[in-house]
Coordinates of C-alpha atoms in Angstrom, one line a residue:
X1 CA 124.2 -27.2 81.2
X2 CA 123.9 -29.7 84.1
X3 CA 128.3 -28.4 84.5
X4 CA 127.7 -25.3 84.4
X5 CA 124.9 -25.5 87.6
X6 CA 127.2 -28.0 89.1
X7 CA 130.5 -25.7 89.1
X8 CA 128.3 -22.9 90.2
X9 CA 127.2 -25.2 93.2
X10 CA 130.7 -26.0 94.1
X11 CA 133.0 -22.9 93.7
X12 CA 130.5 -20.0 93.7
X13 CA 128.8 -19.5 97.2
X14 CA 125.3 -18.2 96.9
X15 CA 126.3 -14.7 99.1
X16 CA 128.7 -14.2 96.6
X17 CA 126.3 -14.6 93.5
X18 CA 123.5 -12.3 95.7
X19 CA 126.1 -9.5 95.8
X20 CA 126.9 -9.5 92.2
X21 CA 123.6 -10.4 90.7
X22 CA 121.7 -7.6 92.5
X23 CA 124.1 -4.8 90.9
X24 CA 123.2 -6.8 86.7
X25 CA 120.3 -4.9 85.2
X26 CA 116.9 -7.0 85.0
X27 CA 117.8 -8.1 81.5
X28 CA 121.1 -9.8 82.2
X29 CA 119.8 -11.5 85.5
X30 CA 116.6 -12.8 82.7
X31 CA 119.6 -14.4 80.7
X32 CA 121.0 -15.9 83.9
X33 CA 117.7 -17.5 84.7
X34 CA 117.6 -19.9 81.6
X35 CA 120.8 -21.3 82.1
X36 CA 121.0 -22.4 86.0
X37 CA 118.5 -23.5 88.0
X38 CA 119.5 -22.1 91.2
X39 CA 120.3 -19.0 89.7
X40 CA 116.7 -19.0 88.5
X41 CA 115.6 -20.6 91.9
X42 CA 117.6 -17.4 94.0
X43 CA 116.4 -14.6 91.6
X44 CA 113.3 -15.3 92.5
X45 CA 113.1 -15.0 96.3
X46 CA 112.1 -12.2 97.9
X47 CA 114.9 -11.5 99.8
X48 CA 116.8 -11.0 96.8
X49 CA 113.4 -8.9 94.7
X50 CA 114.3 -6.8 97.5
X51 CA 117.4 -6.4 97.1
X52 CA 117.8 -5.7 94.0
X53 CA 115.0 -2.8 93.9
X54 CA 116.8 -1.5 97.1
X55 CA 120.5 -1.0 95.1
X56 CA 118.0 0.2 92.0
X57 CA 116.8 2.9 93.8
X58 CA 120.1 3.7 95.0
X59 CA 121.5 3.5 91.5
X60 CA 118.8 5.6 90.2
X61 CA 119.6 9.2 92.7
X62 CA 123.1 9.2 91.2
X63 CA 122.3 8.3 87.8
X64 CA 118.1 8.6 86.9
X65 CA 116.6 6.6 84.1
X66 CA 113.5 8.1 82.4
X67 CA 110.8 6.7 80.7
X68 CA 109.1 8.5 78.1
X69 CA 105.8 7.4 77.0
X70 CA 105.1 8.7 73.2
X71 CA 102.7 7.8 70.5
X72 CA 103.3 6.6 66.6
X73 CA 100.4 6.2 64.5
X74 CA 98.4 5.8 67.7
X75 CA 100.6 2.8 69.1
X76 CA 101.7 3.5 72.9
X77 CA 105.8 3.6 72.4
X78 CA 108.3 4.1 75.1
X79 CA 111.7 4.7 75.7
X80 CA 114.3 5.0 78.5
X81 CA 116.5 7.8 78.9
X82 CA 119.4 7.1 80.7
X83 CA 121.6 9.7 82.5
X84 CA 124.8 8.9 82.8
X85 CA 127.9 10.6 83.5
X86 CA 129.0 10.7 79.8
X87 CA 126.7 11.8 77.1
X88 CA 122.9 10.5 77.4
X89 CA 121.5 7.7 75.8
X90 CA 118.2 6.1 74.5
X91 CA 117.1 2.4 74.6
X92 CA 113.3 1.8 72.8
X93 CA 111.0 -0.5 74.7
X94 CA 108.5 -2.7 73.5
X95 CA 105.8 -2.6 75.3
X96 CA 103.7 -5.9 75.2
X97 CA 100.7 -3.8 74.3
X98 CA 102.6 -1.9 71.9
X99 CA 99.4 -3.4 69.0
X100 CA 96.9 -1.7 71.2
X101 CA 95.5 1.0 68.9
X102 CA 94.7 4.2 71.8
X103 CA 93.8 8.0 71.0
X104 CA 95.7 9.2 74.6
X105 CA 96.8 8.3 77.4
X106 CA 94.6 9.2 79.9
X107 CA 96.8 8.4 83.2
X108 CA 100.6 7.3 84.3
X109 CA 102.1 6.5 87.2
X110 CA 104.7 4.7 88.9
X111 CA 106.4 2.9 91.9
X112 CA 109.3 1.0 92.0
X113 CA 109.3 -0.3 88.9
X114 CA 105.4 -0.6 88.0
X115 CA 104.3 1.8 85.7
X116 CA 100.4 2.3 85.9
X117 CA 98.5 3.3 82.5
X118 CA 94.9 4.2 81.3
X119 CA 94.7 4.1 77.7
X120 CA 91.6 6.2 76.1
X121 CA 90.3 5.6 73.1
X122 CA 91.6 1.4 72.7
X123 CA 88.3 -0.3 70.5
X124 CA 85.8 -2.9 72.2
X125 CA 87.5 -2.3 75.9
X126 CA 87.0 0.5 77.4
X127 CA 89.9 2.9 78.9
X128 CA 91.7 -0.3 79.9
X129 CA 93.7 0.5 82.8
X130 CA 96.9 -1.4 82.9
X131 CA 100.4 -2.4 85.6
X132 CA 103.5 -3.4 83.6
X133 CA 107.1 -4.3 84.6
X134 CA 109.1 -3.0 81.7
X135 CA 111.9 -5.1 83.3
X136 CA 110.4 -8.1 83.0
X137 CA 108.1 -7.2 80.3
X138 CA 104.9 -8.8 82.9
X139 CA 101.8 -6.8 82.4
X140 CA 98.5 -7.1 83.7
X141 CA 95.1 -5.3 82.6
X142 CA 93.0 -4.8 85.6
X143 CA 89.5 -5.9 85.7
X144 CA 86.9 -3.3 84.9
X145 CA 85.7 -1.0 87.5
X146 CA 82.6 -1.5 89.4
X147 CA 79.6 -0.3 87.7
X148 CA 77.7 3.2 89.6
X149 CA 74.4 4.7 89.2
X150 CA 75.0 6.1 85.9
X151 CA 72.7 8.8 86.8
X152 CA 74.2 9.5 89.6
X153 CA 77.8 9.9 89.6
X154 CA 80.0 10.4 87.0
X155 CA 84.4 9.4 86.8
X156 CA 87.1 11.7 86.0
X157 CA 89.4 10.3 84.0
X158 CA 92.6 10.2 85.3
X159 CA 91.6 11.3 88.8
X160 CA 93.9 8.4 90.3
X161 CA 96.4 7.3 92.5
X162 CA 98.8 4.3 92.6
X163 CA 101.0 3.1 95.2
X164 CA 101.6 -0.1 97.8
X165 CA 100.0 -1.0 101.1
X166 CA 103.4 -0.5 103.0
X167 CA 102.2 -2.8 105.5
X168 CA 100.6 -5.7 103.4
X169 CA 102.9 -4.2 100.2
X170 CA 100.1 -4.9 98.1
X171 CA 99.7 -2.4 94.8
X172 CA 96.3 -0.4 94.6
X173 CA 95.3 1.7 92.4
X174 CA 92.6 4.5 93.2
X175 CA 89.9 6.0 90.9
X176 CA 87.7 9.0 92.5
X177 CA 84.1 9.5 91.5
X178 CA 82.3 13.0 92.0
X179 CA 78.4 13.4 92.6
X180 CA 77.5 14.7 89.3
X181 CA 74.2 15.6 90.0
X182 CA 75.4 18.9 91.6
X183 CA 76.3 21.8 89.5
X184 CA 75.9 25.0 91.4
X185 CA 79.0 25.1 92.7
X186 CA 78.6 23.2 96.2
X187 CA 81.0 20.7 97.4
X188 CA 79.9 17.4 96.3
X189 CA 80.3 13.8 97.6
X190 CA 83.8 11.9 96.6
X191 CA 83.6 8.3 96.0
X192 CA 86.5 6.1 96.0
X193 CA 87.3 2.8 94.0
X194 CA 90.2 1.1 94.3
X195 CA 91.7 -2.1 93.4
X196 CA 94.5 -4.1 94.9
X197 CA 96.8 -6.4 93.3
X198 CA 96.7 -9.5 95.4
X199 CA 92.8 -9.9 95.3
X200 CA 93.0 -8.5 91.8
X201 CA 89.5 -6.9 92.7
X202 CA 87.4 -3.4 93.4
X203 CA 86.0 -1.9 96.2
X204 CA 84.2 0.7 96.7
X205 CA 84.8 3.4 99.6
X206 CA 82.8 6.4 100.8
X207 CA 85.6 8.9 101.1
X208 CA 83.5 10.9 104.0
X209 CA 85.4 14.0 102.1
X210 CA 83.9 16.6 99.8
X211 CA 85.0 18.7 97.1
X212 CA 84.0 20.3 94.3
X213 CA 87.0 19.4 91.5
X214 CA 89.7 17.3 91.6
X215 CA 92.7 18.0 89.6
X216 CA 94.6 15.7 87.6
X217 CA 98.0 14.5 89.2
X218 CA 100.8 16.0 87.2
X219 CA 103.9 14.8 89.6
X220 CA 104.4 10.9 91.7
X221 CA 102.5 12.2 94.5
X222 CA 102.9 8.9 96.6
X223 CA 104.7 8.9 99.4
X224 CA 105.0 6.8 102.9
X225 CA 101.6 4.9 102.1
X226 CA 99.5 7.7 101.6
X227 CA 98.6 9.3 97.5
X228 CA 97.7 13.0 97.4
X229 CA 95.9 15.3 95.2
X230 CA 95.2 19.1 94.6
X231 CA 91.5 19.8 95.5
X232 CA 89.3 22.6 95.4
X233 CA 85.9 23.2 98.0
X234 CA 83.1 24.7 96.7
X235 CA 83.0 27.2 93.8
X236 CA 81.7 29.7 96.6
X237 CA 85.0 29.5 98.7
X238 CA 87.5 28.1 96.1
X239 CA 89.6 27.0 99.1
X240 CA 92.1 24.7 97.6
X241 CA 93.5 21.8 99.8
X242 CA 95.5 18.2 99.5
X243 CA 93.6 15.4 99.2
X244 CA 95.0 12.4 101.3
X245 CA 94.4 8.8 100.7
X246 CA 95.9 6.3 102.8
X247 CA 96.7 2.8 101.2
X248 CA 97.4 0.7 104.5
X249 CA 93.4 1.4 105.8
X250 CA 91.8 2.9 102.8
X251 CA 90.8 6.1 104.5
X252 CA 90.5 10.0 102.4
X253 CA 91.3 12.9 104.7
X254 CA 92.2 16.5 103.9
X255 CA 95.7 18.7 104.4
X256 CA 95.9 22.8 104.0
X257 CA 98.0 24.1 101.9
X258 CA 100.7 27.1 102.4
X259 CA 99.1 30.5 104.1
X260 CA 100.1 32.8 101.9
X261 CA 100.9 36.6 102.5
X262 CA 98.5 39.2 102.3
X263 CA 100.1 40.8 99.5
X264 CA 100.1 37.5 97.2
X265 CA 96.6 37.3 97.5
X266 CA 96.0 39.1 93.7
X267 CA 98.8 36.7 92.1
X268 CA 95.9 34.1 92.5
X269 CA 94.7 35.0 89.3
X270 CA 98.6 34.5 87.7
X271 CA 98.6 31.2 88.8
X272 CA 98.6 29.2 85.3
X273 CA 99.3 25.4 86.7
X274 CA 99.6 24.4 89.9
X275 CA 99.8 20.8 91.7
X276 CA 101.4 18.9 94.5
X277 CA 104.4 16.8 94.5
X278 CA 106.7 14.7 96.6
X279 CA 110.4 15.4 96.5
X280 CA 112.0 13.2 97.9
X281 CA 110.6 12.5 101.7
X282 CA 108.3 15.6 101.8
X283 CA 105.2 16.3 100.1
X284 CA 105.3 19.5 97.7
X285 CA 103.3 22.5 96.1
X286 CA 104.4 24.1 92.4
X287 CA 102.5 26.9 91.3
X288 CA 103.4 28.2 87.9
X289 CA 102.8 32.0 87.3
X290 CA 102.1 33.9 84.1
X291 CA 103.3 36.3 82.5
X292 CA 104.1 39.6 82.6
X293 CA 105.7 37.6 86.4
X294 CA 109.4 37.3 86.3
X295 CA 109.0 34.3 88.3
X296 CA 107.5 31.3 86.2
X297 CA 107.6 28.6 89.0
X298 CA 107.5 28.2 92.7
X299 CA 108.1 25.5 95.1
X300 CA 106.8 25.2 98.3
X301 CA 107.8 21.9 101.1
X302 CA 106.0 20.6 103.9
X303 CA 108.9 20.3 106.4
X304 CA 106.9 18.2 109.0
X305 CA 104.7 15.8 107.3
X306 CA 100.6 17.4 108.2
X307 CA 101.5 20.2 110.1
X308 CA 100.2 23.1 108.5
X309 CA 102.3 25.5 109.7
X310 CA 105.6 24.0 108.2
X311 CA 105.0 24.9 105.0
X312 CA 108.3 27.1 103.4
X313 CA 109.0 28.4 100.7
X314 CA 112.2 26.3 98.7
X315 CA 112.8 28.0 95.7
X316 CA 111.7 29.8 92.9
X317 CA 112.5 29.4 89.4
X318 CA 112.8 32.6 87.0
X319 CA 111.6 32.7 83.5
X320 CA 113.6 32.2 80.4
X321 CA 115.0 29.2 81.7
X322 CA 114.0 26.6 79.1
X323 CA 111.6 25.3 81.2
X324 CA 108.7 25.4 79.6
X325 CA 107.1 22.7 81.5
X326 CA 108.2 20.8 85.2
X327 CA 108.0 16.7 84.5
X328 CA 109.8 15.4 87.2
X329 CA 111.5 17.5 90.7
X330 CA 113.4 15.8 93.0
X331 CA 116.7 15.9 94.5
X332 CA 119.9 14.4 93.9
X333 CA 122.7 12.4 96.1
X334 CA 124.7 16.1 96.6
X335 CA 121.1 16.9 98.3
X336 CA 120.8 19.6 95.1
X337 CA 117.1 20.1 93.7
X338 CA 117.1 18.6 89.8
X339 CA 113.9 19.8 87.8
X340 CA 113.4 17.8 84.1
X341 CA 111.4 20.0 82.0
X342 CA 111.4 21.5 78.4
X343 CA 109.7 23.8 76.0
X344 CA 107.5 22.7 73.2
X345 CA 109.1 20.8 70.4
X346 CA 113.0 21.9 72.1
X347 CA 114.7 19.3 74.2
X348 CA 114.3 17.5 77.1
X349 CA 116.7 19.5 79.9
X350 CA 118.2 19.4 83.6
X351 CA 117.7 22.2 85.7
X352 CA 119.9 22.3 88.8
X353 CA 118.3 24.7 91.3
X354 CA 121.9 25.3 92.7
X355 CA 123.3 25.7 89.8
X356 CA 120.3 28.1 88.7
X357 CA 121.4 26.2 85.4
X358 CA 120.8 23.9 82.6
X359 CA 123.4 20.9 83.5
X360 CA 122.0 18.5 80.2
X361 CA 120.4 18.3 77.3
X362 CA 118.3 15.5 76.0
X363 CA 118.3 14.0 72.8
X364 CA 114.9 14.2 72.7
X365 CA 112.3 17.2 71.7
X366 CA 109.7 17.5 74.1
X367 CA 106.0 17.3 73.3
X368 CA 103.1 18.4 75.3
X369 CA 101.5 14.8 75.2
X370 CA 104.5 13.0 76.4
X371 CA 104.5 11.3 79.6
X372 CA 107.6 11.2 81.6
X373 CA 108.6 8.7 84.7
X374 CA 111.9 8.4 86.5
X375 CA 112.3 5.0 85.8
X376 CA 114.1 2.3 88.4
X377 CA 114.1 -1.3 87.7
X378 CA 113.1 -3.5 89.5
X379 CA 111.7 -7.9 90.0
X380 CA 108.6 -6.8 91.9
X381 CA 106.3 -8.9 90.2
X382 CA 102.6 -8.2 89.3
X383 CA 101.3 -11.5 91.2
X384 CA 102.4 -9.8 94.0
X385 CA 105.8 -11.1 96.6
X386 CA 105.3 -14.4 98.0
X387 CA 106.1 -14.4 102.3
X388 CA 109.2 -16.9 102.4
X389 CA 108.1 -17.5 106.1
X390 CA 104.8 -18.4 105.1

């Protein structure tokens, strides 16, 4: 062993090593770690953490990895799909949890590398809500949330956001808390909780916002710092609008969405599903229509992040497609929008807006519980990166 580290010293330099150890896959570089030390010792900095996510990342918009979250016999299960240029593969994950008995899961999320989950139903703890590396296999289960007025307010499950503090790059996760003590339709007061990684603590923070319902994030819809959400006023106005929270000074504020024409005005009552999403470095809007529409999905783009006036229409999507439901949008390195969807027991597709095609198949049958990430690997690890200057 003590050779090994020696001739790596001697004939190997360390810029060398960086440039071929940050294009190995997080397993391999594990394996590297138990036999040098300063293999283990290099792996480790941030410099190199970085690095590696960065050429991840870059990996990932040429060839996407997706992790599907399924359940068997109530386990949590998940497996990565990967999408390479020759026929589509499967590798099962573990999860450390995996003997955590759970009747659904309630929320997931991701960000370079971290998946977030809230598990429903797991005995003696409840909804734990949990960060995991798959990569490295760390998980952590956050501390419980901070106790309200139980008479008072009341959560939403799965009203939440996760993302990084781009300034501090500390992970948070956001809960939101609605006045439940008003029912007659009225906007009512939004409270925010959210936790960060390196204090590995709540806080509570009056989001100065109201609305009257929050909707469940369907789509990552983190981007540049800031998590949004599709929100709705007061029963009495049903004006529907993005809600903004930004992660670098934990502050809520609100965006419009798309005017639309006159004429759409009756489609309203089509729409089936509808949320925001970010595609790439713009944040979105998907409405799906019903039927007797020929169009089953539409896509609009805010072209100049918070001005409400550059909202356009991208694309629509027509029915009979196969896609039954959106998962993931976002585009690819040829600058084409790629949609991953599926019907109902059928498999798991790529839709190329382009192409106004199916490109690929899945071998995988889609289910209406399944929970779907693109997936990029990454070091980041859940105590949080350490300031080599410090």
């Amino acid at each position: 062993m003590l050779e090994i580290e020696e001739m790596s010293k001697e004939h190997i330099p360390e810029e060398l090593v960086m440039k071929i150890f940050v294009r190995l896959p997080v397993k391999s570089i594990l394996r590297f770690r138990t036999l040098n030390k300063s293999y283990n010792a290099l792996t480790r900095e941030t410099s190199f953490i970085t690095k590696h996510l960065y050429h991840s990342i870059e990996k990932a918009e040429k060839n996407p990895n997706f992790l599907i979250f399924h359940q068997t016999n109530k386990l949590v299960n998940s497996t990565v799909f990967e999408d390479e240029q020759s026929q589509p593969h499967s590798i099962y994950l573990n999860p450390p949890f995996i003997s955590v008995h759970v009747n659904n899961i309630g929320a997931c999320s991701h960000f370079n590398g971290i998946i977030y989950l809230e598990l429903f139903g797991v005995p003696l703890r409840p909804n734990p809500k949990i960060l995991w590396n798959p990569g490295t296999r760390e998980v952590r289960f956050l501390p419980f949330l901070p106790q309200m007025k139980p008479t008072l307010f009341t959560l939403f499950h799965g009203v939440h956001g996760f993302g990084v503090n781009p300034i501090t790059n500390d992970f948070k996760v956001v809960n939101i808390i609605v006045d439940a003590e008003i029912w007659d339709g009225s906007d009512r007061k939004l409270i925010g909780q959210v936790y960060n990684l390196h204090s590995d603590s709540w806080k509570v923070v009056n989001a100065g916002v109201l609305a009257y319902f929050i909707y469940k994030s369907m789509f990552n819809a983190y981007l540049n710092g800031v998590y949004h959400w599709l929100a709705i006023s007061s029963l009495r106005d049903h004006v529907e609008f993005v809600l903004c929270f930004d992660m670098s000074d934990d502050v809520f504020w609100k965006m419009n969405l798309p005017q639309f024409p006159s004429q759409e005005e009756n489609n309203e009552l089509c729409v089936s599903n509808h949320n925001v999403v970010v595609l790439n470095d713009h944040i979105g809007y998907v409405r799906e229509y019903t039927m007797p529409f020929e169009i089953q999905f539409e896509m609009w783009v805010m072209n100049d992040y918070g001005v409400e006036g550059s909202w356009v229409r991208m694309f629509n999507i027509a029915r009979g497609t196969g896609l039954g439901k959106i998962l993931e949008i976002w585009k690819d390195d040829n600058d084409d929008v790629v949609v991953l969807g599926g019907e109902e027991h059928h498999p798991l597709v790529l839709y190329k807006i382009g192409q106004q095609q199916v490109v690929k198949e899945f071998n995988v049958c889609f289910r209406a519980e399944h929970h779907v990430v693109r997936y990029v690997e990454s070091f980041l690890p859940l105590s949080g990166l350490v300031d080599e200057e410090a």
